[in-house]
mmCIF file of C-alpha atoms and ligand atoms in Angstrom:
data_model
loop_
_atom_site.group_PDB
_atom_site.id
_atom_site.type_symbol
_atom_site.label_atom_id
_atom_site.label_comp_id
_atom_site.label_asym_id
_atom_site.label_seq_id
_atom_site.Cartn_x
_atom_site.Cartn_y
_atom_site.Cartn_z
ATOM 1 C CA MET A 1 208.134 155.047 -63.011
ATOM 2 C CA ASN A 2 206.419 152.766 -60.824
ATOM 3 C CA ASN A 3 206.087 149.215 -61.795
ATOM 4 C CA ARG A 4 203.033 147.044 -63.391
ATOM 5 C CA LYS A 5 201.422 145.921 -59.447
ATOM 6 C CA SER A 6 200.918 149.760 -58.482
ATOM 7 C CA ILE A 7 200.423 152.693 -60.135
ATOM 8 C CA TYR A 8 197.936 155.482 -58.215
ATOM 9 C CA THR A 9 196.175 157.401 -60.468
ATOM 10 C CA LEU A 10 194.683 160.783 -58.831
ATOM 11 C CA ALA A 11 191.838 161.527 -61.896
ATOM 12 C CA ILE A 12 189.915 164.754 -62.600
ATOM 13 C CA GLU A 13 186.136 165.710 -63.655
ATOM 14 C CA SER A 14 185.516 168.764 -65.153
ATOM 15 C CA SER A 15 182.731 168.031 -68.043
ATOM 16 C CA CYS A 16 179.637 169.876 -66.658
ATOM 17 C CA ASP A 17 178.474 171.023 -63.199
ATOM 18 C CA ASP A 18 179.926 168.235 -60.154
ATOM 19 C CA THR A 19 183.618 168.846 -59.617
ATOM 20 C CA GLY A 20 185.375 164.921 -58.851
ATOM 21 C CA VAL A 21 188.081 163.150 -57.802
ATOM 22 C CA ALA A 22 189.281 160.235 -57.323
ATOM 23 C CA ILE A 23 191.929 158.502 -56.290
ATOM 24 C CA LEU A 24 193.174 154.489 -57.881
ATOM 25 C CA TYR A 25 194.774 151.923 -56.754
ATOM 26 C CA ASN A 26 195.060 149.853 -60.367
ATOM 27 C CA ASP A 27 191.781 149.321 -60.887
ATOM 28 C CA LYS A 28 190.704 149.699 -57.132
ATOM 29 C CA ILE A 29 188.728 152.354 -55.915
ATOM 30 C CA LEU A 30 190.473 154.268 -52.702
ATOM 31 C CA SER A 31 188.458 157.864 -52.906
ATOM 32 C CA ASN A 32 185.332 158.702 -55.042
ATOM 33 C CA VAL A 33 184.858 162.301 -54.044
ATOM 34 C CA VAL A 34 181.979 164.464 -56.201
ATOM 35 C CA ALA A 35 181.620 167.796 -55.326
ATOM 36 C CA THR A 36 177.719 168.557 -56.599
ATOM 37 C CA GLN A 37 177.761 172.809 -57.472
ATOM 38 C CA GLU A 38 174.350 173.946 -55.967
ATOM 39 C CA ILE A 39 173.811 176.729 -58.316
ATOM 40 C CA HIS A 40 172.166 175.785 -60.932
ATOM 41 C CA ARG A 41 168.862 174.423 -59.452
ATOM 42 C CA GLN A 42 168.133 177.909 -59.144
ATOM 43 C CA TYR A 43 168.337 178.254 -63.141
ATOM 44 C CA GLY A 44 166.950 175.205 -64.310
ATOM 45 C CA GLY A 45 169.466 174.560 -65.330
ATOM 46 C CA VAL A 46 173.514 174.096 -65.869
ATOM 47 C CA VAL A 47 174.882 177.858 -66.504
ATOM 48 C CA PRO A 48 178.240 177.413 -67.713
ATOM 49 C CA GLU A 49 180.210 180.661 -66.647
ATOM 50 C CA LEU A 50 178.788 179.699 -63.088
ATOM 51 C CA ALA A 51 180.060 176.067 -63.143
ATOM 52 C CA SER A 52 183.298 177.189 -64.431
ATOM 53 C CA ARG A 53 183.184 179.342 -61.017
ATOM 54 C CA ALA A 54 182.289 176.728 -59.407
ATOM 55 C CA HIS A 55 185.022 173.950 -60.143
ATOM 56 C CA GLN A 56 187.291 177.008 -59.237
ATOM 57 C CA GLN A 57 185.992 176.691 -55.850
ATOM 58 C CA HIS A 58 185.780 173.718 -55.230
ATOM 59 C CA ILE A 59 189.013 172.026 -56.767
ATOM 60 C CA VAL A 60 191.407 171.785 -54.158
ATOM 61 C CA PRO A 61 189.745 170.713 -51.522
ATOM 62 C CA ALA A 62 188.165 167.532 -53.102
ATOM 63 C CA ILE A 63 191.251 167.004 -54.149
ATOM 64 C CA THR A 64 192.852 167.047 -50.764
ATOM 65 C CA GLN A 65 189.812 165.265 -49.104
ATOM 66 C CA ALA A 66 189.863 162.341 -52.061
ATOM 67 C CA LEU A 67 193.428 162.047 -50.908
ATOM 68 C CA LYS A 68 192.540 162.140 -47.769
ATOM 69 C CA GLN A 69 190.119 159.785 -48.258
ATOM 70 C CA ALA A 70 191.911 156.720 -50.177
ATOM 71 C CA GLY A 71 195.555 157.569 -46.728
ATOM 72 C CA ILE A 72 198.105 158.232 -49.877
ATOM 73 C CA SER A 73 199.976 161.631 -50.505
ATOM 74 C CA LYS A 74 200.220 163.133 -53.532
ATOM 75 C CA ASN A 75 204.122 161.364 -53.724
ATOM 76 C CA ASP A 76 202.973 158.974 -54.009
ATOM 77 C CA LEU A 77 200.781 159.816 -56.610
ATOM 78 C CA SER A 78 201.928 157.248 -60.528
ATOM 79 C CA VAL A 79 199.871 159.830 -62.788
ATOM 80 C CA ILE A 80 197.703 162.240 -62.934
ATOM 81 C CA ALA A 81 194.668 161.414 -65.052
ATOM 82 C CA PHE A 82 191.737 164.810 -66.253
ATOM 83 C CA THR A 83 188.449 165.034 -68.468
ATOM 84 C CA GLU A 84 190.105 166.317 -71.877
ATOM 85 C CA GLY A 85 186.258 166.285 -73.318
ATOM 86 C CA PRO A 86 184.004 166.511 -74.885
ATOM 87 C CA GLY A 87 182.456 169.551 -72.427
ATOM 88 C CA LEU A 88 182.056 172.449 -71.379
ATOM 89 C CA LEU A 89 185.283 174.386 -71.848
ATOM 90 C CA GLY A 90 185.598 176.687 -69.808
ATOM 91 C CA SER A 91 184.695 173.176 -66.803
ATOM 92 C CA LEU A 92 186.998 171.250 -68.890
ATOM 93 C CA LEU A 93 189.823 174.088 -68.364
ATOM 94 C CA VAL A 94 189.624 174.039 -64.754
ATOM 95 C CA GLY A 95 190.110 170.395 -64.739
ATOM 96 C CA SER A 96 192.883 170.498 -67.979
ATOM 97 C CA SER A 97 194.999 173.199 -65.681
ATOM 98 C CA PHE A 98 195.063 172.059 -62.622
ATOM 99 C CA ALA A 99 196.332 168.995 -63.487
ATOM 100 C CA LYS A 100 198.790 169.321 -66.564
ATOM 101 C CA SER A 101 199.781 171.805 -63.160
ATOM 102 C CA MET A 102 200.140 168.624 -61.127
ATOM 103 C CA ALA A 103 201.853 166.330 -63.228
ATOM 104 C CA LEU A 104 204.211 169.105 -63.800
ATOM 105 C CA GLY A 105 204.930 170.253 -60.598
ATOM 106 C CA LEU A 106 205.135 166.585 -59.015
ATOM 107 C CA GLY A 107 207.397 165.501 -62.390
ATOM 108 C CA ILE A 108 204.442 163.050 -63.259
ATOM 109 C CA PRO A 109 202.217 161.711 -66.772
ATOM 110 C CA LEU A 110 199.394 163.257 -67.183
ATOM 111 C CA ILE A 111 196.721 161.366 -69.525
ATOM 112 C CA GLY A 112 193.757 163.340 -71.028
ATOM 113 C CA VAL A 113 190.914 160.967 -71.212
ATOM 114 C CA ASN A 114 187.306 161.277 -72.642
ATOM 115 C CA HIS A 115 184.012 161.377 -70.293
ATOM 116 C CA MET A 116 182.016 158.859 -73.276
ATOM 117 C CA GLN A 117 184.608 155.971 -73.386
ATOM 118 C CA ALA A 118 185.226 157.071 -69.584
ATOM 119 C CA HIS A 119 181.145 156.622 -69.031
ATOM 120 C CA ILE A 120 181.366 152.664 -70.177
ATOM 121 C CA LEU A 121 184.200 152.097 -69.332
ATOM 122 C CA ALA A 122 184.141 152.491 -66.205
ATOM 123 C CA HIS A 123 182.270 149.040 -65.891
ATOM 124 C CA PHE A 124 186.063 148.047 -65.890
ATOM 125 C CA ILE A 125 186.459 149.023 -61.637
ATOM 126 C CA ASN A 126 187.105 146.965 -60.122
ATOM 127 C CA ASP A 127 184.601 146.427 -57.137
ATOM 128 C CA VAL A 128 182.309 144.066 -55.674
ATOM 129 C CA ALA A 129 178.983 145.432 -56.530
ATOM 130 C CA GLN A 130 178.992 145.111 -60.281
ATOM 131 C CA LYS A 131 180.438 142.695 -63.259
ATOM 132 C CA ILE A 132 182.903 142.882 -65.579
ATOM 133 C CA PRO A 133 181.797 142.763 -69.482
ATOM 134 C CA THR A 134 183.196 140.418 -71.627
ATOM 135 C CA PHE A 135 184.231 142.163 -75.492
ATOM 136 C CA PRO A 136 182.577 142.521 -77.924
ATOM 137 C CA PHE A 137 179.171 143.766 -76.624
ATOM 138 C CA LEU A 138 177.228 147.051 -76.779
ATOM 139 C CA CYS A 139 176.723 149.980 -74.520
ATOM 140 C CA LEU A 140 173.997 152.193 -73.848
ATOM 141 C CA THR A 141 175.451 155.823 -72.676
ATOM 142 C CA ILE A 142 172.626 157.684 -71.428
ATOM 143 C CA SER A 143 173.728 161.083 -69.876
ATOM 144 C CA GLY A 144 172.415 164.665 -69.595
ATOM 145 C CA GLY A 145 174.311 165.809 -72.907
ATOM 146 C CA HIS A 146 174.974 162.412 -74.980
ATOM 147 C CA THR A 147 172.853 159.533 -75.956
ATOM 148 C CA GLN A 148 174.734 156.523 -78.166
ATOM 149 C CA ILE A 149 174.241 153.188 -77.942
ATOM 150 C CA VAL A 150 178.762 151.883 -79.039
ATOM 151 C CA LYS A 151 180.180 148.291 -80.374
ATOM 152 C CA ILE A 152 182.773 148.153 -77.599
ATOM 153 C CA THR A 153 185.794 145.631 -79.030
ATOM 154 C CA ASN A 154 188.825 146.664 -76.635
ATOM 155 C CA HIS A 155 189.059 149.044 -73.887
ATOM 156 C CA PHE A 156 190.560 151.562 -76.323
ATOM 157 C CA GLU A 157 188.376 150.620 -79.620
ATOM 158 C CA MET A 158 184.754 152.196 -79.876
ATOM 159 C CA GLU A 159 181.899 152.911 -82.195
ATOM 160 C CA ILE A 160 179.307 154.075 -82.529
ATOM 161 C CA LEU A 161 176.134 152.728 -83.941
ATOM 162 C CA GLY A 162 173.727 154.992 -83.814
ATOM 163 C CA GLU A 163 172.705 158.980 -81.784
ATOM 164 C CA THR A 164 170.101 161.478 -81.513
ATOM 165 C CA LEU A 165 169.762 163.593 -83.936
ATOM 166 C CA ASP A 166 168.532 166.242 -81.417
ATOM 167 C CA ASP A 167 167.790 166.077 -77.312
ATOM 168 C CA ALA A 168 169.713 163.511 -75.460
ATOM 169 C CA VAL A 169 167.523 161.514 -72.911
ATOM 170 C CA GLY A 170 168.546 163.278 -70.028
ATOM 171 C CA GLU A 171 167.028 166.468 -71.898
ATOM 172 C CA ALA A 172 164.073 164.734 -72.398
ATOM 173 C CA PHE A 173 163.181 163.553 -69.018
ATOM 174 C CA ASP A 174 164.533 167.250 -68.000
ATOM 175 C CA LYS A 175 163.121 169.658 -69.903
ATOM 176 C CA SER A 176 159.746 167.183 -69.795
ATOM 177 C CA ALA A 177 159.926 167.479 -66.011
ATOM 178 C CA LYS A 178 160.405 171.440 -66.012
ATOM 179 C CA ILE A 179 157.016 171.528 -67.930
ATOM 180 C CA LEU A 180 155.719 169.574 -65.745
ATOM 181 C CA GLY A 181 156.822 172.309 -62.766
ATOM 182 C CA LEU A 182 159.578 170.359 -61.508
ATOM 183 C CA PRO A 183 162.631 172.050 -59.981
ATOM 184 C CA TYR A 184 166.200 171.070 -63.149
ATOM 185 C CA PRO A 185 167.613 167.798 -63.142
ATOM 186 C CA GLY A 186 163.903 166.678 -63.542
ATOM 187 C CA GLY A 187 164.538 163.047 -64.541
ATOM 188 C CA PRO A 188 164.903 161.459 -60.910
ATOM 189 C CA LEU A 189 161.586 163.385 -59.684
ATOM 190 C CA ILE A 190 160.162 162.168 -62.932
ATOM 191 C CA ASP A 191 162.175 158.568 -62.302
ATOM 192 C CA LYS A 192 159.942 158.866 -58.176
ATOM 193 C CA TYR A 193 157.028 159.604 -59.412
ATOM 194 C CA ALA A 194 156.303 156.529 -62.418
ATOM 195 C CA ARG A 195 157.061 154.348 -59.691
ATOM 196 C CA GLN A 196 153.531 155.209 -58.728
ATOM 197 C CA GLY A 197 151.735 156.077 -61.865
ATOM 198 C CA ASN A 198 150.057 153.667 -64.661
ATOM 199 C CA PRO A 199 152.897 153.843 -67.766
ATOM 200 C CA GLU A 200 149.234 153.281 -70.299
ATOM 201 C CA ALA A 201 147.404 156.021 -68.888
ATOM 202 C CA PHE A 202 148.533 158.571 -71.598
ATOM 203 C CA ASP A 203 150.104 157.862 -74.740
ATOM 204 C CA PHE A 204 153.024 160.154 -76.526
ATOM 205 C CA PRO A 205 153.743 159.337 -79.681
ATOM 206 C CA GLN A 206 157.095 157.692 -81.164
ATOM 207 C CA PRO A 207 159.969 159.377 -83.622
ATOM 208 C CA LYS A 208 160.780 157.447 -86.751
ATOM 209 C CA THR A 209 164.694 158.250 -87.866
ATOM 210 C CA LYS A 210 166.083 157.974 -91.738
ATOM 211 C CA ASN A 211 168.714 156.246 -90.209
ATOM 212 C CA PRO A 212 166.548 152.978 -87.903
ATOM 213 C CA LEU A 213 169.710 153.262 -84.997
ATOM 214 C CA ASP A 214 169.421 156.591 -84.455
ATOM 215 C CA PHE A 215 167.507 158.180 -80.933
ATOM 216 C CA SER A 216 164.936 162.348 -82.103
ATOM 217 C CA PHE A 217 163.675 163.026 -78.794
ATOM 218 C CA SER A 218 162.992 166.467 -79.115
ATOM 219 C CA GLY A 219 159.290 165.866 -80.988
ATOM 220 C CA LEU A 220 158.677 164.425 -77.474
ATOM 221 C CA LYS A 221 159.321 166.789 -75.459
ATOM 222 C CA THR A 222 156.017 169.035 -77.499
ATOM 223 C CA SER A 223 154.270 166.940 -77.903
ATOM 224 C CA VAL A 224 154.654 166.420 -73.768
ATOM 225 C CA LEU A 225 154.042 171.343 -73.782
ATOM 226 C CA TYR A 226 151.380 170.611 -75.627
ATOM 227 C CA PHE A 227 149.593 167.854 -74.416
ATOM 228 C CA VAL A 228 150.442 170.406 -70.359
ATOM 229 C CA GLU A 229 148.533 172.887 -72.536
ATOM 230 C CA ARG A 230 145.582 171.592 -73.938
ATOM 231 C CA GLN A 231 144.764 169.791 -70.155
ATOM 232 C CA THR A 232 145.296 172.212 -68.022
ATOM 233 C CA LYS A 233 142.683 174.321 -70.232
ATOM 234 C CA LYS A 234 140.534 171.628 -69.242
ATOM 235 C CA ASP A 235 141.506 171.629 -65.589
ATOM 236 C CA PRO A 236 144.323 174.367 -64.217
ATOM 237 C CA LYS A 237 144.988 170.941 -61.963
ATOM 238 C CA PHE A 238 144.887 168.322 -64.172
ATOM 239 C CA VAL A 239 149.229 167.988 -64.439
ATOM 240 C CA LYS A 240 149.258 167.677 -59.973
ATOM 241 C CA ASN A 241 146.593 164.896 -59.797
ATOM 242 C CA ASN A 242 147.993 163.528 -62.372
ATOM 243 C CA ILE A 243 151.960 164.034 -61.681
ATOM 244 C CA ASP A 244 151.964 159.706 -61.068
ATOM 245 C CA ASP A 245 150.305 158.589 -64.586
ATOM 246 C CA ILE A 246 151.893 161.540 -66.193
ATOM 247 C CA CYS A 247 155.623 160.831 -65.164
ATOM 248 C CA ALA A 248 154.534 157.138 -65.527
ATOM 249 C CA ALA A 249 153.902 157.411 -69.294
ATOM 250 C CA ILE A 250 156.908 159.991 -70.427
ATOM 251 C CA GLN A 251 159.771 157.714 -69.119
ATOM 252 C CA TYR A 252 157.640 154.461 -70.010
ATOM 253 C CA THR A 253 157.709 156.686 -73.859
ATOM 254 C CA ILE A 254 161.494 157.246 -73.228
ATOM 255 C CA ILE A 255 162.418 153.375 -72.794
ATOM 256 C CA GLN A 256 160.227 152.484 -75.645
ATOM 257 C CA ILE A 257 161.983 154.308 -77.326
ATOM 258 C CA LEU A 258 165.641 152.783 -76.519
ATOM 259 C CA MET A 259 164.691 149.249 -76.233
ATOM 260 C CA ASN A 260 163.348 150.051 -80.004
ATOM 261 C CA ARG A 261 166.416 150.696 -80.911
ATOM 262 C CA LEU A 262 168.610 148.402 -78.437
ATOM 263 C CA LYS A 263 166.593 145.343 -79.785
ATOM 264 C CA LYS A 264 167.414 146.292 -83.685
ATOM 265 C CA VAL A 265 170.707 146.799 -82.849
ATOM 266 C CA VAL A 266 171.626 143.251 -81.195
ATOM 267 C CA LYS A 267 170.035 141.895 -84.088
ATOM 268 C CA LYS A 268 172.189 143.817 -86.137
ATOM 269 C CA THR A 269 175.097 142.848 -84.245
ATOM 270 C CA GLY A 270 173.974 139.508 -83.009
ATOM 271 C CA ILE A 271 175.755 140.762 -80.030
ATOM 272 C CA LYS A 272 174.002 139.800 -77.598
ATOM 273 C CA ARG A 273 175.606 141.433 -74.396
ATOM 274 C CA VAL A 274 174.071 144.848 -73.542
ATOM 275 C CA ALA A 275 175.730 147.334 -70.687
ATOM 276 C CA ILE A 276 174.380 150.438 -69.700
ATOM 277 C CA ALA A 277 175.782 153.942 -68.959
ATOM 278 C CA GLY A 278 175.811 157.762 -67.486
ATOM 279 C CA GLY A 279 173.735 159.938 -65.449
ATOM 280 C CA VAL A 280 170.238 157.978 -66.384
ATOM 281 C CA SER A 281 171.177 154.492 -66.264
ATOM 282 C CA ALA A 282 170.355 155.579 -63.379
ATOM 283 C CA ASN A 283 166.775 155.570 -63.574
ATOM 284 C CA SER A 284 164.798 152.422 -61.963
ATOM 285 C CA GLY A 285 162.561 151.373 -65.353
ATOM 286 C CA ILE A 286 165.220 151.740 -67.504
ATOM 287 C CA ARG A 287 167.179 149.122 -65.604
ATOM 288 C CA MET A 288 163.825 147.060 -64.225
ATOM 289 C CA THR A 289 163.281 146.836 -68.287
ATOM 290 C CA LEU A 290 167.059 145.737 -69.534
ATOM 291 C CA ALA A 291 166.776 143.387 -66.463
ATOM 292 C CA GLN A 292 163.636 141.784 -67.652
ATOM 293 C CA ALA A 293 165.073 141.324 -71.548
ATOM 294 C CA GLU A 294 167.414 139.301 -70.015
ATOM 295 C CA LYS A 295 165.366 136.701 -69.177
ATOM 296 C CA ASP A 296 163.114 137.493 -72.583
ATOM 297 C CA HIS A 297 165.953 137.836 -74.767
ATOM 298 C CA HIS A 298 168.499 135.820 -73.283
ATOM 299 C CA TRP A 299 170.969 139.068 -72.952
ATOM 300 C CA THR A 300 174.205 139.180 -70.603
ATOM 301 C CA THR A 301 173.320 142.669 -68.621
ATOM 302 C CA TYR A 302 176.013 144.796 -67.283
ATOM 303 C CA ILE A 303 174.081 147.585 -65.102
ATOM 304 C CA PRO A 304 177.452 149.218 -63.001
ATOM 305 C CA LYS A 305 176.729 149.925 -59.281
ATOM 306 C CA PHE A 306 175.119 153.423 -59.649
ATOM 307 C CA GLU A 307 177.812 156.169 -57.703
ATOM 308 C CA TYR A 308 179.371 154.850 -61.204
ATOM 309 C CA THR A 309 176.231 155.923 -63.018
ATOM 310 C CA THR A 310 176.218 159.883 -62.747
ATOM 311 C CA ASP A 311 179.707 162.349 -63.593
ATOM 312 C CA ASN A 312 182.426 160.548 -61.666
ATOM 313 C CA ALA A 313 186.119 161.146 -61.044
ATOM 314 C CA ALA A 314 186.817 156.811 -60.758
ATOM 315 C CA MET A 315 185.225 156.525 -64.459
ATOM 316 C CA ILE A 316 188.537 158.767 -65.630
ATOM 317 C CA GLY A 317 190.811 157.207 -63.074
ATOM 318 C CA ILE A 318 190.050 153.892 -64.881
ATOM 319 C CA VAL A 319 190.526 155.348 -68.529
ATOM 320 C CA GLY A 320 193.123 156.683 -66.852
ATOM 321 C CA TYR A 321 195.033 153.739 -65.930
ATOM 322 C CA TYR A 322 194.530 151.380 -68.833
ATOM 323 C CA LYS A 323 196.050 154.585 -70.902
ATOM 324 C CA TYR A 324 198.537 154.181 -68.916
ATOM 325 C CA LEU A 325 199.265 150.234 -69.145
ATOM 326 C CA ALA A 326 199.251 151.193 -72.827
ATOM 327 C CA LYS A 327 202.016 154.334 -72.277
ATOM 328 C CA ASP A 328 199.261 156.661 -73.988
ATOM 329 C CA PHE A 329 200.666 159.393 -72.279
ATOM 330 C CA SER A 330 199.677 163.255 -73.341
ATOM 331 C CA ASP A 331 201.945 166.242 -73.578
ATOM 332 C CA LEU A 332 202.088 169.067 -71.954
ATOM 333 C CA SER A 333 199.982 170.875 -74.795
ATOM 334 C CA VAL A 334 197.368 168.921 -74.374
ATOM 335 C CA THR A 335 193.770 171.196 -75.139
ATOM 336 C CA PRO A 336 190.083 170.559 -73.417
ATOM 337 C CA LYS A 337 187.688 169.753 -76.648
ATOM 338 C CA ALA A 338 183.879 170.964 -76.471
ATOM 339 C CA ARG A 339 183.860 168.337 -78.719
ATOM 340 C CA MET A 340 185.578 164.992 -78.562
ATOM 341 C CA ARG A 341 185.153 161.629 -81.015
ATOM 342 C CA PHE A 342 186.324 158.631 -79.161
HETATM 343 O O1 KG4 B 401 175.603 161.735 -66.597
HETATM 344 P P1 KG4 B 401 175.500 162.500 -65.788
HETATM 345 O O2 KG4 B 401 175.953 162.614 -64.672
HETATM 346 O O3 KG4 B 401 176.329 164.326 -66.484
HETATM 347 C C1 KG4 B 401 176.270 163.849 -68.246
HETATM 348 O O4 KG4 B 401 177.371 163.655 -68.288
HETATM 349 O O5 KG4 B 401 175.416 164.542 -68.871
HETATM 350 O O6 KG4 B 401 173.826 162.144 -65.601
HETATM 351 C C2 KG4 B 401 173.033 163.510 -65.481
HETATM 352 C C3 KG4 B 401 171.937 163.204 -66.342
HETATM 353 C C4 KG4 B 401 170.521 164.191 -66.032
HETATM 354 O O7 KG4 B 401 169.387 165.282 -67.048
HETATM 355 C C5 KG4 B 401 169.950 163.887 -64.995
HETATM 356 O O8 KG4 B 401 168.526 164.094 -64.903
HETATM 357 C C6 KG4 B 401 169.864 162.082 -65.790
HETATM 358 O O9 KG4 B 401 170.523 162.303 -65.923
HETATM 359 N N1 KG4 B 401 169.433 160.939 -64.489
HETATM 360 C C7 KG4 B 401 168.651 160.118 -64.411
HETATM 361 C C8 KG4 B 401 168.598 159.839 -63.051
HETATM 362 N N2 KG4 B 401 169.810 159.815 -62.482
HETATM 363 C C9 KG4 B 401 170.270 160.374 -63.031
HETATM 364 N N3 KG4 B 401 166.984 160.459 -65.374
HETATM 365 C C10 KG4 B 401 166.283 159.607 -64.701
HETATM 366 N N4 KG4 B 401 165.845 158.578 -64.342
HETATM 367 C C11 KG4 B 401 167.192 159.321 -62.946
HETATM 368 N N5 KG4 B 401 166.309 157.978 -61.834
HETATM 369 ZN ZN1 ZN B 402 177.949 162.495 -68.508
#
């Protein structure tokens, strides 16, 4: 087995609609390939059956490209890491089956990785563009499938302090965008229009949850729907003429919901080191609000490099690296899991 100083990890991410393959040399990224599946756009959301088929088509070219870009051969690899869950089962099966066969063929260890842990540990990728958090810290993990506030004590010990009771924050962005007639995924488009809009032009209600640290986003989607229906009846061109302000107001409400919970968790735990992770952390409004909170509340914030926020295999690889150091391997009987806690 390779010594601690020269571990080459090949990582595979296939939990949803992006096929990711990355090669790491210890905690540094040598290549990070993401094959995005365009097919889902025409359906306005991810179609699980089509996602699995597209993973089958993309996985071999993505692995070949990642090895080529990294400038190494498969025989140099020390370990194969893959996404074990949570995610779409058919998609996970493609990555996990491939990872198992490859590890078996090369006679090297296999490591199953929790996708949500990976979003958080992406902060530990050794890259000049991001700073590495000090333990303990809090992480607001916001993606298309999850919304959680997590307390991180070390690389492996994580506790969920609050989470969504219904839609994930990414879904709140995407479903609101769909109501406005924007294509999937609508999150980045809401972000784009919101930059020119007035967040106070319209008012959307904020939810109340039994546990004040939990989130709920399904009410926002419904209120956006009723609002648009009401306004369009009066003026059929309402959405087109007010798209910037509507997007700014929706984004503002989402950020208020997130920040409200985050501030409560900081107060409760006394931990002022706050990270964000997941695809929605690419949102410019969230990034700006967090940077402002650093000044206003004396927080230390950690904002990941853009390419490590949306689904990617580099984040799977960094967890693989730490698990390799801890000798936490999976055996070939490991099966992917649609649901998986830390
Ligand atoms: O983490 P991710 O790539 O996949 C999941 O694990 O779900 O997150 C995808 C989500 C989508 O809902 C997408 O609309 C959202 O992240 N997203 C954004 C932005 N960029 C991606 N939402 C708001 N603003 C953005 N700039
Ligand atoms: Zn994700």
